[in-house]
Short mmCIF file of C-alpha atoms in Angstrom, two decimals:
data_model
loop_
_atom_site.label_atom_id
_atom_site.label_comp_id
_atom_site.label_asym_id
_atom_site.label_seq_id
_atom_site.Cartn_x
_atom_site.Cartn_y
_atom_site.Cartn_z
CA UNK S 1 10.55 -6.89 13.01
CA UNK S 2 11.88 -10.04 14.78
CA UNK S 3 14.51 -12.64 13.14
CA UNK S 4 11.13 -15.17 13.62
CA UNK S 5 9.16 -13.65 11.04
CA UNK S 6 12.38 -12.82 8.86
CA UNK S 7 13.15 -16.76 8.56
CA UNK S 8 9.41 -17.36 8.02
CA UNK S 9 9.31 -15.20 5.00
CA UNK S 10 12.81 -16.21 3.50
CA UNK S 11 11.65 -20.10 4.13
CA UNK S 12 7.86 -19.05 2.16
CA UNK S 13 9.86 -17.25 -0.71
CA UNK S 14 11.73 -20.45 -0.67
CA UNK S 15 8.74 -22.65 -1.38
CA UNK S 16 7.94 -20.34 -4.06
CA UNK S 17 11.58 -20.77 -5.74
CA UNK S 18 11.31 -24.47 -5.76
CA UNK S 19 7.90 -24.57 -7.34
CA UNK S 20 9.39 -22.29 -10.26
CA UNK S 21 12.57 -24.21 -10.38
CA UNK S 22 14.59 -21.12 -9.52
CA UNK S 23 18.07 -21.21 -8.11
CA UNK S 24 17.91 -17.70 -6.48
CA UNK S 25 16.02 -14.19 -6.70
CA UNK S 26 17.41 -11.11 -7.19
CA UNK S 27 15.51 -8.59 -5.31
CA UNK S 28 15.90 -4.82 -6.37
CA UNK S 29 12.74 -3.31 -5.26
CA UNK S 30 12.60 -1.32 -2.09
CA UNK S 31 9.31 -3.04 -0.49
CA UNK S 32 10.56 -6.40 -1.29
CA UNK S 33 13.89 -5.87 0.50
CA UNK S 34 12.02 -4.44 3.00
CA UNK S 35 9.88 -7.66 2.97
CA UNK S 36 12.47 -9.93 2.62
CA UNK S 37 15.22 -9.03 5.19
CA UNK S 38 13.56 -6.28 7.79
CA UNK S 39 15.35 -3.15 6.35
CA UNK S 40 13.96 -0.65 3.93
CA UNK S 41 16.74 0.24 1.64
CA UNK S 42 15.68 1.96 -1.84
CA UNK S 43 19.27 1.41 -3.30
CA UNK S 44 20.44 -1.94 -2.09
CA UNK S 45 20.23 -5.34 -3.59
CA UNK S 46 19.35 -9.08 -2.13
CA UNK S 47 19.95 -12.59 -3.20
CA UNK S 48 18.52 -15.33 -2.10
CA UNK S 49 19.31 -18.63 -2.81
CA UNK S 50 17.64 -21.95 -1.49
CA UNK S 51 20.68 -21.90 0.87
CA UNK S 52 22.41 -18.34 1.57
CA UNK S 53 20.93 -15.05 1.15
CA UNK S 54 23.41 -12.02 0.51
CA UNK S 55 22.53 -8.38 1.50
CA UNK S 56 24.64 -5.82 -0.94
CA UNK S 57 24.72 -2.87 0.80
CA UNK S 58 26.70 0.38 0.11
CA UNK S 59 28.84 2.91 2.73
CA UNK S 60 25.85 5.00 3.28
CA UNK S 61 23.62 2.55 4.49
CA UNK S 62 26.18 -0.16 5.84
CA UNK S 63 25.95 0.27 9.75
CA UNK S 64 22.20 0.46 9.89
CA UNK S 65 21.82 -2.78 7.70
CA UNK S 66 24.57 -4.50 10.21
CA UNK S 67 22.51 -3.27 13.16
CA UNK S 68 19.27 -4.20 11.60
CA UNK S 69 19.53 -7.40 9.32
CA UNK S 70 20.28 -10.35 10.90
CA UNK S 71 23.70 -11.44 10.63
CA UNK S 72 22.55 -15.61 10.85
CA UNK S 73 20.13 -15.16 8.03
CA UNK S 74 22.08 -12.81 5.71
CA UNK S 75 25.93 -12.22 4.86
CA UNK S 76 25.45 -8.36 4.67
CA UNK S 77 28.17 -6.98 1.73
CA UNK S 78 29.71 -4.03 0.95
CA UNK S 79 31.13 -4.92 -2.64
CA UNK S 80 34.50 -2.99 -3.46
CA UNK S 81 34.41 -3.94 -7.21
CA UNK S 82 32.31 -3.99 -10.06
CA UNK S 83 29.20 -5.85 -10.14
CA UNK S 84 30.23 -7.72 -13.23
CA UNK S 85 33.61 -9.40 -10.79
CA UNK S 86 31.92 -10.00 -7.95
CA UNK S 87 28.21 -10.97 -8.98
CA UNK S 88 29.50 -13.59 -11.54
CA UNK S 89 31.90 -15.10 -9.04
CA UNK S 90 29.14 -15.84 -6.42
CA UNK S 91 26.94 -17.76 -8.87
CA UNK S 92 29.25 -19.62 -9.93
CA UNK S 93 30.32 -20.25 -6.19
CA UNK S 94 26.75 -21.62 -5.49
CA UNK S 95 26.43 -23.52 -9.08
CA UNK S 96 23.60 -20.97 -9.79
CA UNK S 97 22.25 -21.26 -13.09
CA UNK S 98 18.54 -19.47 -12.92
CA UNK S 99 17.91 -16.67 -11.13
CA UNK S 100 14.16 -14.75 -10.98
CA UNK S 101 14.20 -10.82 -11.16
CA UNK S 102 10.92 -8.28 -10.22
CA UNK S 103 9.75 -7.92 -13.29
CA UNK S 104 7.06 -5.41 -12.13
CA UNK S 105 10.05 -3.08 -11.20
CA UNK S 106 13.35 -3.65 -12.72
CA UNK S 107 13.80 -1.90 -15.72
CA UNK S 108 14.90 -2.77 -19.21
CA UNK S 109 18.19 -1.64 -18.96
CA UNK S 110 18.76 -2.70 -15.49
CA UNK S 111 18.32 -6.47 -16.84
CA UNK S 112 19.96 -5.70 -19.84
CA UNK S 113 22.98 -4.83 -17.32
CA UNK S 114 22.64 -8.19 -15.08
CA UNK S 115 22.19 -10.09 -18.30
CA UNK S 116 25.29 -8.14 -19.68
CA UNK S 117 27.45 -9.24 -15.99
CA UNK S 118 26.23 -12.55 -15.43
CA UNK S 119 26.75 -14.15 -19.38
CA UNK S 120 25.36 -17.93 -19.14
CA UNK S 121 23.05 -17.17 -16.64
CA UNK S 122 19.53 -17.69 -17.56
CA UNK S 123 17.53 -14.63 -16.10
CA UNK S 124 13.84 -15.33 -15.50
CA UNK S 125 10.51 -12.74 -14.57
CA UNK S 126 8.84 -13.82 -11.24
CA UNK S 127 5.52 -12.08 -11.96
CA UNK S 128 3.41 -11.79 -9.01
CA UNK S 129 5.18 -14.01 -6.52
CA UNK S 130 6.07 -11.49 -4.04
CA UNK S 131 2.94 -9.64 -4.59
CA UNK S 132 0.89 -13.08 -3.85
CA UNK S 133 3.33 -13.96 -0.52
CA UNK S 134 2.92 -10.47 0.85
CA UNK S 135 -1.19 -10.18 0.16
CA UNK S 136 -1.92 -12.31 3.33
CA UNK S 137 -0.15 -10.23 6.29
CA UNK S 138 0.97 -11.80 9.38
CA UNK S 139 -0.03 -10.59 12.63
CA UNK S 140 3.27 -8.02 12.65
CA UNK S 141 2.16 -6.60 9.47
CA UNK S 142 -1.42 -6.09 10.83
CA UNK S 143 -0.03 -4.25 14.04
CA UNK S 144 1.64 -1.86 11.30
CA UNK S 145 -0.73 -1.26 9.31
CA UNK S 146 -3.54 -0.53 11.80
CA UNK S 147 -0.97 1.51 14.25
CA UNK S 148 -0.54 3.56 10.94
CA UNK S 149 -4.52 4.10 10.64
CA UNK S 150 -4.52 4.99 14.47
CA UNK S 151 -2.11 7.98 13.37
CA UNK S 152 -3.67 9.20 10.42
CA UNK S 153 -7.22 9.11 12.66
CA UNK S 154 -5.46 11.31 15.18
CA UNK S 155 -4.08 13.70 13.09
CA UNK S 156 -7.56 13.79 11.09
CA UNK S 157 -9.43 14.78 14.40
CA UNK S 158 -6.79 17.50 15.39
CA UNK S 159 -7.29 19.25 11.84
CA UNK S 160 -11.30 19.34 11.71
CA UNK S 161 -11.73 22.22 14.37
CA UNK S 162 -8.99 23.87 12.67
CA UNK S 163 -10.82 24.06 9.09
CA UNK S 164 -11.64 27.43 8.11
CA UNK S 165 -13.70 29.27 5.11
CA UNK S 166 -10.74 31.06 4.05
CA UNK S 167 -8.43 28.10 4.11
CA UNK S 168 -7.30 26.60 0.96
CA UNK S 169 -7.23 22.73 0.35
CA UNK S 170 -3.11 23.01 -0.37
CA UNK S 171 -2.69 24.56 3.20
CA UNK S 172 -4.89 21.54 4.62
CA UNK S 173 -3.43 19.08 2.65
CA UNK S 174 0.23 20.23 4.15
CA UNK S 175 -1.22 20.77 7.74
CA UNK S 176 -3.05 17.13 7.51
CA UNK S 177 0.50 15.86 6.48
CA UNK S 178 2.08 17.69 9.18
CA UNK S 179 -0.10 16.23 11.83
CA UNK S 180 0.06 12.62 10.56
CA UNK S 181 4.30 13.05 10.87
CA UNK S 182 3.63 14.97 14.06
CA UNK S 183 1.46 12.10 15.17
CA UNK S 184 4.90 9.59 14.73
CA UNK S 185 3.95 9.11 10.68
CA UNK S 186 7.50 8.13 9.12
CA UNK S 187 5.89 9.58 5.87
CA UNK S 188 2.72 9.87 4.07
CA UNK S 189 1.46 7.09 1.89
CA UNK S 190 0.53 9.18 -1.17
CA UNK S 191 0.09 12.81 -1.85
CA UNK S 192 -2.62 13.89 0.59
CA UNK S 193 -6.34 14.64 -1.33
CA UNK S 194 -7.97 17.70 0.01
CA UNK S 195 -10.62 18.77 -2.71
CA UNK S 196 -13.79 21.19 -1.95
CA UNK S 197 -16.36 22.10 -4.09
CA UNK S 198 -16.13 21.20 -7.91
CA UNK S 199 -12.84 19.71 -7.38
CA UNK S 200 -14.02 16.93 -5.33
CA UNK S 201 -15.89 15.62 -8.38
CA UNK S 202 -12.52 14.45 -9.21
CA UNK S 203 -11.84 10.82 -7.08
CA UNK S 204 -8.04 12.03 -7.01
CA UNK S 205 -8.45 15.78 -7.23
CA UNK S 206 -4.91 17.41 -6.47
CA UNK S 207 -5.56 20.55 -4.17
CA UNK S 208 -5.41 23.96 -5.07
CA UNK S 209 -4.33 27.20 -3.47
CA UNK S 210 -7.75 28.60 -3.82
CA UNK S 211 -10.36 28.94 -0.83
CA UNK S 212 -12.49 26.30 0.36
CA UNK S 213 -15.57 26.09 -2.12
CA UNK S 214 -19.07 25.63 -0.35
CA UNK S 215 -20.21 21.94 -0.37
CA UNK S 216 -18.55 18.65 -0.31
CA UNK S 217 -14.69 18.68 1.04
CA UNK S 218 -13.06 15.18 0.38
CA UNK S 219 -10.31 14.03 2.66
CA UNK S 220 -8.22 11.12 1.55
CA UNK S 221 -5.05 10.56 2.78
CA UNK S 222 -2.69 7.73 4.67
CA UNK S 223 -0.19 7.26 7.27
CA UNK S 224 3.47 5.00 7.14
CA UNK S 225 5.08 3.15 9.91
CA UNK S 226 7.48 0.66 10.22
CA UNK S 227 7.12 1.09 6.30
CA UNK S 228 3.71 0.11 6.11
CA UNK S 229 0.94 1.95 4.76
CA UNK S 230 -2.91 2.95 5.96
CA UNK S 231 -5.19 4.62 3.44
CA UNK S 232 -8.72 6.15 4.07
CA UNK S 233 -11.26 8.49 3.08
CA UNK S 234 -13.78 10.89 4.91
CA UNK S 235 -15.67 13.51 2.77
CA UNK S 236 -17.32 16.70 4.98
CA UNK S 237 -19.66 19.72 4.22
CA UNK S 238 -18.33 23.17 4.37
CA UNK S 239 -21.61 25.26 4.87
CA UNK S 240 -24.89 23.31 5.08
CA UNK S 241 -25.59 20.19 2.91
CA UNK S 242 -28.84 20.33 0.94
CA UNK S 243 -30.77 17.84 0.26
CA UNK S 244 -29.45 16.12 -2.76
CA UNK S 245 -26.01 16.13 -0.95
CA UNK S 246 -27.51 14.28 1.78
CA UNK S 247 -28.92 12.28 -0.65
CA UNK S 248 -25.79 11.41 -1.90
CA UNK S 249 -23.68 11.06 1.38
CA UNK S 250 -26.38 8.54 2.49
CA UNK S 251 -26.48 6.47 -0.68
CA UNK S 252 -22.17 6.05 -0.73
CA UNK S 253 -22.55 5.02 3.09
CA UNK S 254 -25.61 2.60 2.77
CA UNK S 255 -22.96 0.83 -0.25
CA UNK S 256 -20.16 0.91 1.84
CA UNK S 257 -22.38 -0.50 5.04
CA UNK S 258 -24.17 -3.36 2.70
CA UNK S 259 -20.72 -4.39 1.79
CA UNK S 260 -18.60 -4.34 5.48
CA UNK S 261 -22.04 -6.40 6.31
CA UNK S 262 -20.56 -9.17 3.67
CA UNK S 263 -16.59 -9.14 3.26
CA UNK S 264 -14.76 -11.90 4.55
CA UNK S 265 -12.66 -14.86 3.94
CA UNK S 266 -13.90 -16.30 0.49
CA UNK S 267 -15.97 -13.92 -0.63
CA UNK S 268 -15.74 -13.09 -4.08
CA UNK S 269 -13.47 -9.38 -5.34
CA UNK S 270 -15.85 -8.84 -7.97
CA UNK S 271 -18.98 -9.72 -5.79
CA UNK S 272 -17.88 -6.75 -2.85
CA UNK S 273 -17.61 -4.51 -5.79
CA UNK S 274 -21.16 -5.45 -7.42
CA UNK S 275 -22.69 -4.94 -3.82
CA UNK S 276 -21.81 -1.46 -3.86
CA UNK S 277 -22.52 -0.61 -7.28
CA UNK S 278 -25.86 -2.08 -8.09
CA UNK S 279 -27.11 0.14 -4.74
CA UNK S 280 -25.55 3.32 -6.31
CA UNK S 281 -26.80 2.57 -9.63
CA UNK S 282 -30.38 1.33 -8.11
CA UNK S 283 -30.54 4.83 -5.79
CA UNK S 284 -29.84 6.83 -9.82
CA UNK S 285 -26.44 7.43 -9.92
CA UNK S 286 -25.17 4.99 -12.40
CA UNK S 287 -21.98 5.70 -14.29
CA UNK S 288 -20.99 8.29 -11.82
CA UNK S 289 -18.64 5.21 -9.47
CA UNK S 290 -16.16 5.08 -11.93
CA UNK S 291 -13.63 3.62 -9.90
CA UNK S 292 -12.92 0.10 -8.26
CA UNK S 293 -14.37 -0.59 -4.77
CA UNK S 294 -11.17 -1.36 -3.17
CA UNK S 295 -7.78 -2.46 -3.38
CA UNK S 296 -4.95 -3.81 -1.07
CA UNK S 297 -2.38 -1.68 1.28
CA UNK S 298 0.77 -3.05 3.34
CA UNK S 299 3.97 -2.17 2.19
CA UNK S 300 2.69 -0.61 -0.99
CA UNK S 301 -0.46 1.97 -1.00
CA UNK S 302 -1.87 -0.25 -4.17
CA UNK S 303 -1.35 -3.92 -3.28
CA UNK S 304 -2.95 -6.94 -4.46
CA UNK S 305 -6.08 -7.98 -4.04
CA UNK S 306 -8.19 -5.60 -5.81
CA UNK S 307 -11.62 -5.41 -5.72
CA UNK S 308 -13.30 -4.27 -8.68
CA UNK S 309 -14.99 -5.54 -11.43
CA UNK S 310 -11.71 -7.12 -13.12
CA UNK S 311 -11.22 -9.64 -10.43
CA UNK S 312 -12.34 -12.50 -11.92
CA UNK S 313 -12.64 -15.33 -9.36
CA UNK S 314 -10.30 -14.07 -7.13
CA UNK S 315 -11.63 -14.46 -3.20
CA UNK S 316 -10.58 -12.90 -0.37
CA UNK S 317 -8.11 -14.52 2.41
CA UNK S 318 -7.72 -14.20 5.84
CA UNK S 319 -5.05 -11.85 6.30
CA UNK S 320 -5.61 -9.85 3.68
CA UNK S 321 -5.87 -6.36 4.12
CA UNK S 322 -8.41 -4.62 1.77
CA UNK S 323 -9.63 -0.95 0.97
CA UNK S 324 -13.73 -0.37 0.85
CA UNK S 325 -14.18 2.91 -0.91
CA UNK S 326 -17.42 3.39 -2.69
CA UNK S 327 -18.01 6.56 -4.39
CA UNK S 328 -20.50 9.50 -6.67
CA UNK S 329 -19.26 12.37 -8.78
CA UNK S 330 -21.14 14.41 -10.28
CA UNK S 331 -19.11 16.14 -13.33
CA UNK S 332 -18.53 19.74 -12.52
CA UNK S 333 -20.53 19.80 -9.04
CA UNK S 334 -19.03 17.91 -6.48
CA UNK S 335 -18.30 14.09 -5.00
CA UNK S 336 -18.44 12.49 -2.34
CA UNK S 337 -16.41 8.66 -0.82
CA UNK S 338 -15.97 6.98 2.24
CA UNK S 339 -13.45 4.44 2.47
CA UNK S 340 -12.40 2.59 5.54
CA UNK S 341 -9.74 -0.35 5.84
CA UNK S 342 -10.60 -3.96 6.58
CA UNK S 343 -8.90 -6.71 7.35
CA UNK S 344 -10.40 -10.44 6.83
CA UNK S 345 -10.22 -12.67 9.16
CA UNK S 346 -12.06 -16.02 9.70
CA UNK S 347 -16.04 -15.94 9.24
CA UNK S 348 -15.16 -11.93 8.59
CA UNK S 349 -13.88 -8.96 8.84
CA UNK S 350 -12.38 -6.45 11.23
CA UNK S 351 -12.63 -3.46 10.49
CA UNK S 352 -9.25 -1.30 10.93
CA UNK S 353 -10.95 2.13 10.72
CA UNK S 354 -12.43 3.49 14.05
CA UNK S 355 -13.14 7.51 12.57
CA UNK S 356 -16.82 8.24 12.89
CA UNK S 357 -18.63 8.64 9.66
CA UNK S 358 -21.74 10.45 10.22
CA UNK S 359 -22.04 13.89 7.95
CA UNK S 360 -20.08 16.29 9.52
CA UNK S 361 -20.94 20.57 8.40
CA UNK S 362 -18.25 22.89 9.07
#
């Protein structure tokens, strides 16, 4: 990550500080520091004012920030006393009176402790800002994100010749994992899906040491690089699929296909996700896509926007990076998705995900 698109960000988060009338953010979750100053650090702390920004760091992590943050944009900090000396002293060093805190991840008692160290200062939630600056990626963010779909495509085509009848879907789930970090994956984006059988009925089945059970085998599963995240989903046959599963297969892709046909910059959330479902429910399957059509991915798996039927009037923007994952589940028997990545651009779409998606019988 360049020291360009660091200042772009801290000068954007900036806007968004003045238009809440915030003297400085305190940012305590890992993305956002991530975000904010280029290094991923789960236990370190920024603040940003409209002037300064200070990285607190601690000894374990001190020479990588100092080789990785930029020493013109942040004064990187290893504090040697308490954070109720030095925290207090800084604000009142920049006449800081309001500062915003991530109220979508620090906890009560974590602002009942800054509250407690910082008396007279007047603490204030920031909602969805960072969520709304890092929705629309920049072309860095993009590069990340689809590098991380290459992997997870690569490692996907080196474990379907090695899928077996006796396998179990915990020892493909592991292998699948294995290949992604094998691949150059710097870590898995959620807890890989590898459900056969009945347990693919389940949209987030966890896999079980068991063999393989005839029928549908759902994959769904996502790379991480340079801390960003890919998600996607490809469902198989083990043995021969009949005709209803066909049926089914066909029916999920046709939804998915009318709707990649459609996305694009201004299109309405809850529209992409009405697309989908009215063909599922029209082909007899209704009440059986319980789940939204999409969501967001970048430096979280689950990132704004979402597309489901709770969107409102939200529309899509370019840069935007957006999930489209229609799905059928039939209680007890099996299910089926397909999900592919997208990324809107102007008068479109482009479509991150290059695996095939024709039925494939193992």
């Amino acid at each position: 990550m360049t020291k360009e698109i660091i200042y772009d960000r801290l000068t954007a988060l900036r806007t968004c500080m003045q238009e809440k009338n915030l003297d400085a953010v305190w940012v305590s979750g890992a993305e956002n520091h991530l975000y904010a100053s280029g290094f991923y650090n789960p236990d370190g702390t920024l603040l940003i004012t409209m002037d300064n920004a200070y990285a607190f760091q601690d000894f374990r992590y001190i020479e990588a920030v100092r080789r990785e943050i930029p020493a013109d944009l942040f004064d990187v900090i290893m504090p040697e006393q308490p954070r109720r000396v030095w925290l207090p002293m800084l604000l009142s060093t920049g006449c800081i009176q309001t500062v915003g805190y991530e109220d979508g991840t620090l906890t009560c008692r974590s602002l009942a402790a800054l509250q407690n160290d910082c008396p007279g200062i007047r603490f204030v939630a920031i909602g969805d800002m960072f969520q709304r600056l890092r929705s629309v990626k920049d072309a860095y963010e993009i590069d990340c994100v689809e590098q991380a779909q290459r992997i997870a495509e690569a490692a996907f085509a080196q474990l379907l010749p090695r899928i077996t009848y006796t396998a179990t879907e915990m020892e493909l789930a592991a292998e699948l994992e294995y290949l992604m970090k094998k691949n150059g994956a710097q870590g898995i984006s959620f807890e890989t899906i590898a459900v056969s059988g009945s347990n693919s009925s389940s949209p987030h089945g966890v896999p079980r040491n068991v063999p393989l059970e005839k029928g549908f085998l759902t994959f769904d599963f996502g790379a991480v690089f340079q801390g960003y995240h890919s998600d996607m989903t490809r469902t198989v046959v083990i043995g021969k699929a009949d005709a209803g599963m066909r049926r089914i297969y066909d029916t999920v892709l046709q939804a998915q296909e009318a709707v990649l046909a459609q996305i694009g910059e201004g299109q309405s959330c809850f529209k992409m996700d009405r697309i989908a479902r009215d063909i599922i429910d029209e082909a007899g399957y209704a009440g059986t896509f319980g789940h939204g059509l999409g969501h967001g991915v970048g430096l979280e798996i689950h990132e704004s926007p979402n597309l489901n039927i709770r969107s409102g009037d939200a529309k899509l923007r370019v840069g935007e990076v957006v999930t489209v994952e229609p799905g059928i589940y039939l209680s007890g028997r099996y299910g089926c998705r397909i999900e592919d990545m997208v990324c809107i651009v102007p008068g479109g779409a482009h479509n991150l995900t290059q695996c095939p998606k024709e039925l494939i019988e193992i």
